[in-house]
CSV table of C-alpha atoms and ligand atoms in Angstrom, one decimal:
chain,number,residue,atom,x,y,z
A,206,MET,CA,-22.4,0.5,-12.9
A,207,SER,CA,-20.4,3.3,-11.1
A,208,PHE,CA,-16.9,3.3,-9.8
A,209,GLU,CA,-17.1,7.0,-9.0
A,210,GLY,CA,-14.5,7.8,-6.1
A,211,LYS,CA,-12.9,4.4,-6.5
A,212,THR,CA,-9.3,3.5,-7.6
A,213,VAL,CA,-9.0,0.6,-9.7
A,214,LEU,CA,-5.5,-1.1,-10.4
A,215,VAL,CA,-5.4,-3.2,-13.6
A,216,THR,CA,-2.3,-5.2,-14.2
A,217,GLY,CA,-1.5,-5.9,-17.8
A,218,GLY,CA,-3.7,-2.7,-18.6
A,219,THR,CA,-1.5,-1.9,-21.6
A,220,SER,CA,-2.8,-4.7,-23.8
A,221,GLY,CA,-5.7,-7.0,-24.7
A,222,ILE,CA,-8.1,-7.9,-21.9
A,223,GLY,CA,-6.6,-5.5,-19.4
A,224,ARG,CA,-6.7,-2.6,-21.7
A,225,ALA,CA,-10.3,-3.2,-22.5
A,226,ALA,CA,-11.1,-3.5,-18.8
A,227,ALA,CA,-9.2,-0.2,-17.9
A,228,GLY,CA,-11.2,1.6,-20.7
A,229,GLN,CA,-14.5,0.3,-19.2
A,230,PHE,CA,-13.6,1.2,-15.6
A,231,GLY,CA,-12.5,4.7,-16.8
A,232,SER,CA,-16.0,5.0,-18.6
A,233,ALA,CA,-17.7,4.0,-15.3
A,234,GLY,CA,-15.9,6.8,-13.3
A,235,ALA,CA,-13.0,5.1,-11.7
A,236,GLN,CA,-9.6,6.5,-11.2
A,237,VAL,CA,-7.7,3.9,-13.1
A,238,ILE,CA,-4.2,3.0,-12.6
A,239,VAL,CA,-2.8,1.1,-15.7
A,240,THR,CA,0.2,-0.8,-15.3
A,241,GLY,CA,2.7,-2.9,-17.5
A,242,ARG,CA,6.2,-2.4,-18.7
A,243,ASP,CA,5.4,-0.6,-22.0
A,244,GLN,CA,5.3,3.2,-21.4
A,245,THR,CA,4.1,4.0,-25.0
A,246,ARG,CA,1.1,1.6,-24.8
A,247,GLY,CA,0.6,2.7,-21.2
A,248,ARG,CA,0.4,6.5,-22.2
A,249,GLU,CA,-2.0,5.5,-25.2
A,250,VAL,CA,-4.5,3.8,-22.8
A,251,VAL,CA,-4.3,6.7,-20.3
A,252,ASP,CA,-4.9,9.3,-23.1
A,253,THR,CA,-7.8,7.2,-24.5
A,254,ILE,CA,-9.4,7.2,-20.9
A,255,GLU,CA,-8.9,10.8,-20.4
A,256,SER,CA,-10.0,11.8,-23.8
A,257,GLY,CA,-13.4,10.1,-23.0
A,258,GLY,CA,-13.6,12.1,-19.8
A,259,GLY,CA,-12.1,9.5,-17.4
A,260,GLN,CA,-9.3,9.7,-15.0
A,261,ALA,CA,-6.3,7.4,-15.4
A,262,ARG,CA,-2.4,7.2,-14.6
A,263,PHE,CA,0.1,4.8,-15.7
A,264,ILE,CA,2.6,3.1,-13.4
A,265,ALA,CA,5.4,1.3,-15.2
A,266,ALA,CA,6.2,-2.0,-13.5
A,267,ASP,CA,7.9,-5.3,-14.4
A,268,LEU,CA,6.0,-8.0,-12.5
A,269,ALA,CA,8.6,-10.6,-13.5
A,270,ALA,CA,11.5,-8.6,-11.8
A,271,PRO,CA,12.4,-9.3,-8.2
A,272,GLY,CA,10.4,-6.9,-6.0
A,273,GLY,CA,8.4,-5.7,-9.0
A,274,ALA,CA,4.9,-6.6,-7.5
A,275,GLN,CA,5.9,-5.0,-4.2
A,276,GLN,CA,7.2,-1.8,-5.9
A,277,LEU,CA,4.0,-1.5,-7.8
A,278,ALA,CA,1.7,-1.9,-4.7
A,279,GLN,CA,3.8,0.9,-3.1
A,280,ALA,CA,3.6,3.1,-5.9
A,281,ALA,CA,-0.2,2.5,-6.4
A,282,GLY,CA,-1.1,3.6,-2.8
A,283,GLN,CA,-4.8,3.1,-1.9
A,284,VAL,CA,-6.6,0.8,-4.2
A,285,ASP,CA,-10.3,-0.3,-3.9
A,286,VAL,CA,-10.4,-2.7,-6.9
A,287,LEU,CA,-7.5,-4.9,-7.8
A,288,VAL,CA,-7.6,-6.8,-11.2
A,289,ASN,CA,-4.9,-9.3,-11.6
A,290,ASN,CA,-4.9,-9.7,-15.3
A,291,ALA,CA,-1.4,-9.7,-16.3
A,292,GLY,CA,-0.4,-13.2,-17.4
A,293,VAL,CA,2.1,-15.2,-19.4
A,294,PHE,CA,1.3,-18.3,-21.6
A,295,PRO,CA,4.2,-20.7,-21.8
A,296,PHE,CA,2.6,-23.2,-24.4
A,297,GLY,CA,4.2,-26.3,-25.6
A,298,PRO,CA,4.7,-30.2,-24.9
A,299,SER,CA,5.5,-30.6,-21.2
A,300,HIS,CA,8.7,-32.5,-22.2
A,301,GLU,CA,10.0,-29.6,-24.2
A,302,ILE,CA,9.2,-26.6,-21.9
A,303,ALA,CA,12.4,-25.4,-20.0
A,304,ILE,CA,11.8,-25.9,-16.3
A,305,ASP,CA,12.8,-22.3,-15.8
A,306,ASP,CA,9.9,-21.2,-18.0
A,307,VAL,CA,7.6,-23.3,-15.8
A,308,LYS,CA,8.9,-21.6,-12.7
A,309,ALA,CA,8.7,-18.1,-14.3
A,310,ALA,CA,5.0,-18.8,-15.2
A,311,LEU,CA,4.2,-19.7,-11.5
A,312,ASP,CA,6.0,-16.7,-10.4
A,313,PHE,CA,4.3,-14.5,-12.7
A,314,ASN,CA,0.7,-15.9,-12.8
A,315,VAL,CA,0.7,-17.0,-9.1
A,316,VAL,CA,3.2,-15.3,-7.0
A,317,ALA,CA,2.9,-11.9,-8.3
A,318,PRO,CA,-1.0,-11.7,-7.8
A,319,PHE,CA,-0.3,-13.3,-4.3
A,320,THR,CA,2.2,-10.4,-3.6
A,321,LEU,CA,-0.2,-7.7,-4.9
A,322,VAL,CA,-3.1,-9.0,-2.8
A,323,ALA,CA,-0.8,-9.3,0.3
A,324,ALA,CA,0.1,-5.7,0.0
A,325,LEU,CA,-3.2,-4.2,-1.0
A,326,VAL,CA,-5.8,-6.1,0.9
A,327,PRO,CA,-5.0,-5.0,4.3
A,328,GLY,CA,-6.0,-1.4,3.2
A,329,MET,CA,-9.3,-2.9,1.8
A,330,VAL,CA,-9.9,-4.7,5.1
A,331,GLN,CA,-9.3,-1.5,7.2
A,332,ARG,CA,-11.7,0.3,5.1
A,333,GLY,CA,-14.2,-2.6,5.1
A,334,SER,CA,-14.7,-2.7,1.4
A,335,GLY,CA,-12.9,-3.9,-1.7
A,336,ALA,CA,-13.1,-6.1,-4.7
A,337,ILE,CA,-10.4,-8.3,-6.3
A,338,VAL,CA,-10.9,-10.0,-9.8
A,339,ASN,CA,-8.5,-12.6,-10.9
A,340,VAL,CA,-8.1,-13.5,-14.5
A,341,SER,CA,-7.9,-17.4,-15.0
A,342,THR,CA,-8.5,-19.3,-18.2
A,343,MET,CA,-10.8,-22.1,-19.2
A,344,VAL,CA,-7.8,-24.4,-19.4
A,345,ALA,CA,-7.4,-24.3,-15.7
A,346,SER,CA,-10.5,-26.7,-15.6
A,347,PHE,CA,-9.5,-29.4,-18.1
A,348,GLY,CA,-6.4,-30.8,-19.7
A,349,LEU,CA,-5.4,-29.4,-23.0
A,350,PRO,CA,-2.2,-30.7,-24.7
A,351,GLY,CA,0.4,-27.9,-24.7
A,352,MET,CA,-1.0,-25.9,-21.9
A,353,SER,CA,0.1,-27.9,-18.8
A,354,ALA,CA,2.2,-25.3,-17.0
A,355,TYR,CA,-0.1,-22.4,-18.0
A,356,GLY,CA,-3.2,-24.3,-16.9
A,357,ALA,CA,-1.6,-25.3,-13.7
A,358,SER,CA,-0.6,-21.9,-12.8
A,359,LYS,CA,-4.2,-20.5,-13.4
A,360,ALA,CA,-5.7,-23.5,-11.5
A,361,ALA,CA,-3.5,-22.2,-8.5
A,362,LEU,CA,-4.9,-18.7,-9.1
A,363,GLU,CA,-8.5,-20.2,-8.9
A,364,LEU,CA,-7.9,-21.8,-5.7
A,365,LEU,CA,-6.4,-18.6,-4.3
A,366,THR,CA,-9.5,-16.8,-5.4
A,367,LYS,CA,-11.6,-19.1,-3.2
A,368,ALA,CA,-9.1,-19.0,-0.2
A,369,TRP,CA,-9.0,-15.2,-0.5
A,370,ALA,CA,-12.9,-15.1,-0.7
A,371,ALA,CA,-12.9,-17.1,2.5
A,372,GLU,CA,-10.2,-15.1,4.3
A,373,TYR,CA,-11.3,-11.5,3.4
A,374,GLY,CA,-15.1,-11.8,2.8
A,375,PRO,CA,-15.8,-11.4,6.4
A,376,ALA,CA,-14.0,-7.9,6.2
A,377,GLY,CA,-16.2,-6.9,3.3
A,378,VAL,CA,-13.6,-7.7,0.5
A,379,ARG,CA,-15.1,-9.8,-2.3
A,380,VAL,CA,-12.7,-11.9,-4.5
A,381,ASN,CA,-13.8,-13.5,-7.7
A,382,ALA,CA,-12.2,-14.7,-11.1
A,383,VAL,CA,-13.1,-14.9,-14.7
A,384,ALA,CA,-12.1,-17.9,-16.7
A,385,PRO,CA,-11.9,-16.8,-20.4
A,386,GLY,CA,-12.0,-18.9,-23.4
A,387,PRO,CA,-9.7,-17.9,-26.4
A,388,THR,CA,-9.8,-14.2,-27.0
A,389,ARG,CA,-8.3,-12.1,-29.7
A,390,THR,CA,-5.6,-9.9,-28.1
A,391,PRO,CA,-2.1,-8.9,-29.1
A,392,GLY,CA,-1.0,-11.8,-26.9
A,393,THR,CA,-2.9,-14.3,-28.8
A,394,GLU,CA,-1.8,-13.1,-32.2
A,395,PRO,CA,1.2,-15.3,-32.5
A,396,MET,CA,-1.2,-18.3,-32.2
A,397,GLY,CA,-2.3,-17.5,-35.8
A,398,ASP,CA,-5.1,-20.0,-37.0
A,399,GLY,CA,-4.7,-21.8,-33.6
A,400,ILE,CA,-7.0,-19.4,-32.0
A,401,ASP,CA,-9.8,-20.3,-34.6
A,402,GLN,CA,-9.3,-24.0,-34.0
A,403,LEU,CA,-9.6,-23.6,-30.4
A,404,ALA,CA,-12.5,-21.4,-30.7
A,405,ALA,CA,-14.3,-24.0,-33.0
A,406,THR,CA,-14.5,-26.2,-30.0
A,407,LEU,CA,-16.8,-23.8,-28.1
A,408,PRO,CA,-20.5,-24.1,-28.3
A,409,LEU,CA,-20.6,-20.5,-29.5
A,410,GLY,CA,-17.9,-21.5,-32.0
A,411,ARG,CA,-15.9,-18.3,-32.1
A,412,ALA,CA,-13.2,-16.4,-30.2
A,413,ALA,CA,-14.1,-13.7,-27.7
A,414,ASP,CA,-13.5,-10.0,-28.3
A,415,ALA,CA,-11.5,-8.5,-25.2
A,416,GLN,CA,-14.4,-6.2,-24.5
A,417,GLU,CA,-16.5,-9.2,-23.7
A,418,ILE,CA,-14.2,-10.5,-21.1
A,419,ALA,CA,-13.6,-7.0,-19.7
A,420,SER,CA,-17.3,-6.5,-19.1
A,421,THR,CA,-17.5,-9.4,-17.0
A,422,ILE,CA,-14.5,-8.3,-15.0
A,423,VAL,CA,-16.1,-4.9,-14.4
A,424,PHE,CA,-19.3,-6.6,-13.4
A,425,LEU,CA,-17.6,-8.8,-10.8
A,426,ALA,CA,-15.8,-5.8,-9.4
A,427,SER,CA,-19.0,-3.7,-9.2
A,428,ASP,CA,-21.6,-3.3,-6.6
A,429,GLU,CA,-24.1,-5.0,-8.9
A,430,ALA,CA,-22.1,-8.2,-7.8
A,431,SER,CA,-22.3,-7.4,-4.1
A,432,PHE,CA,-23.3,-10.9,-3.2
A,433,VAL,CA,-20.8,-12.8,-5.5
A,434,ASN,CA,-17.8,-14.0,-3.6
A,435,GLY,CA,-15.5,-16.8,-4.5
A,436,ALA,CA,-17.0,-17.4,-7.8
A,437,ILE,CA,-15.0,-18.5,-10.9
A,438,LEU,CA,-17.0,-17.3,-13.8
A,439,PRO,CA,-16.5,-19.1,-17.1
A,440,VAL,CA,-16.5,-16.5,-20.0
A,441,ASP,CA,-15.7,-19.1,-22.6
A,442,GLY,CA,-18.6,-19.4,-24.9
A,443,GLY,CA,-19.8,-22.5,-23.0
A,444,ARG,CA,-16.6,-24.5,-23.4
A,445,VAL,CA,-16.3,-26.0,-19.8
A,446,ALA,CA,-20.1,-26.7,-19.8
A,447,VAL,CA,-19.8,-29.4,-22.4
B,271,NAP,N1,-6.3,-14.0,-24.9
B,271,NAP,C1,-6.8,-15.1,-24.5
B,271,NAP,O1,-7.2,-16.0,-25.3
B,271,NAP,C2,-6.9,-15.5,-23.0
B,271,NAP,C3,-7.6,-16.6,-22.7
B,271,NAP,C4,-7.8,-17.0,-21.3
B,271,NAP,C5,-7.2,-16.2,-20.4
B,271,NAP,N2,-6.4,-15.1,-20.7
B,271,NAP,C6,-5.7,-14.4,-19.7
B,271,NAP,O2,-6.1,-13.0,-19.8
B,271,NAP,C7,-5.0,-12.3,-19.3
B,271,NAP,C8,-4.7,-11.1,-20.3
B,271,NAP,O3,-4.4,-11.8,-21.6
B,271,NAP,P1,-4.2,-11.0,-22.9
B,271,NAP,O4,-4.4,-12.0,-24.0
B,271,NAP,O5,-5.0,-9.8,-22.9
B,271,NAP,O6,-2.7,-10.6,-22.8
B,271,NAP,P2,-1.7,-9.7,-23.7
B,271,NAP,O7,-2.4,-9.0,-24.8
B,271,NAP,O8,-0.5,-10.4,-24.1
B,271,NAP,O9,-1.2,-8.7,-22.6
B,271,NAP,C9,-0.4,-9.0,-21.4
B,271,NAP,C10,-0.4,-7.9,-20.6
B,271,NAP,O10,0.4,-8.3,-19.5
B,271,NAP,C11,1.5,-7.3,-19.4
B,271,NAP,N3,2.8,-7.9,-19.0
B,271,NAP,C12,3.4,-8.9,-19.5
B,271,NAP,N4,4.5,-9.3,-19.0
B,271,NAP,C13,4.8,-8.3,-18.0
B,271,NAP,C14,5.7,-8.1,-17.0
B,271,NAP,N5,6.8,-8.8,-16.9
B,271,NAP,N6,5.4,-7.2,-16.2
B,271,NAP,C15,4.2,-6.4,-16.1
B,271,NAP,N7,3.3,-6.6,-17.0
B,271,NAP,C16,3.5,-7.6,-18.0
B,271,NAP,C17,1.6,-6.7,-20.8
B,271,NAP,O11,2.1,-5.2,-20.6
B,271,NAP,P3,3.5,-4.9,-21.1
B,271,NAP,O12,3.7,-5.5,-22.4
B,271,NAP,O13,3.2,-3.4,-21.2
B,271,NAP,O14,4.5,-5.1,-20.0
B,271,NAP,C18,0.2,-6.7,-21.2
B,271,NAP,O15,-0.4,-5.5,-20.7
B,271,NAP,C19,-3.9,-13.2,-19.0
B,271,NAP,O16,-3.7,-13.4,-17.6
B,271,NAP,C20,-4.2,-14.5,-19.8
B,271,NAP,O17,-3.6,-15.7,-19.1
B,271,NAP,C21,-6.2,-14.8,-22.0
């Protein structure tokens, strides 16, 4: 897979799945834009990509701040591939989650990707090509106690994936999503043993490594997936199949 001459923006590229994806895009020849809030981690990801012969830059952006997504899109400029990976996971019983946290999850997991697409897709349409990959979750497809707000926000992102595929496919822009199962990342470290308990429910019986999710993201963004549009690809060890 080659991304030579392409600019790829990965939100949440400073950690976990996004970091792994940024590295793989860099190895495949992309000019990678890594974004997140943490300058130190951002610099580390850029240095790793550059030390492997790739090209990358970091743009600091807080997607939870008013205007943050819009400012990121402006700073990024022309983007050929957008990976909406950054996400927040407000776990807990529905009657205990603060409504403000529910709204924040919807803002972060739905409205921020929406804003980035609205800002960046016109350029893709004008050029007649582009790819967008959204990062959902297996729990957008079934009810899991404690993950209602999170799952609902990602289910909205999945519907947007299909809507955008219909809207922009005719202009040569493909839009797809991955729906990962439990994956070891800095973001899931606080789950402790919980991730192993969840992983035990998958046919493959283990949690994923971030690289395994990243390689699917890179595939969906690549020309090798040139006829894949509007797909929600489970990368969950078989969990939603059973
Ligand atoms: N890990 C799993 O088990 C799993 C399973 C299914 C789906 N997913 C999805 O995969 C995606 C990545 O998850 P992960 O586990 O790799 O996450 P992670 O390790 O917690 O990383 C989250 C990333 O989001 C960025 N981020 C967080 N808040 C931000 C903000 N306000 N503004 C800008 N960036 C922000 C972080 O960057 P900074 O800290 O630098 O701001 C970081 O790069 C998420 O959408 C998640 O829902 C994960």
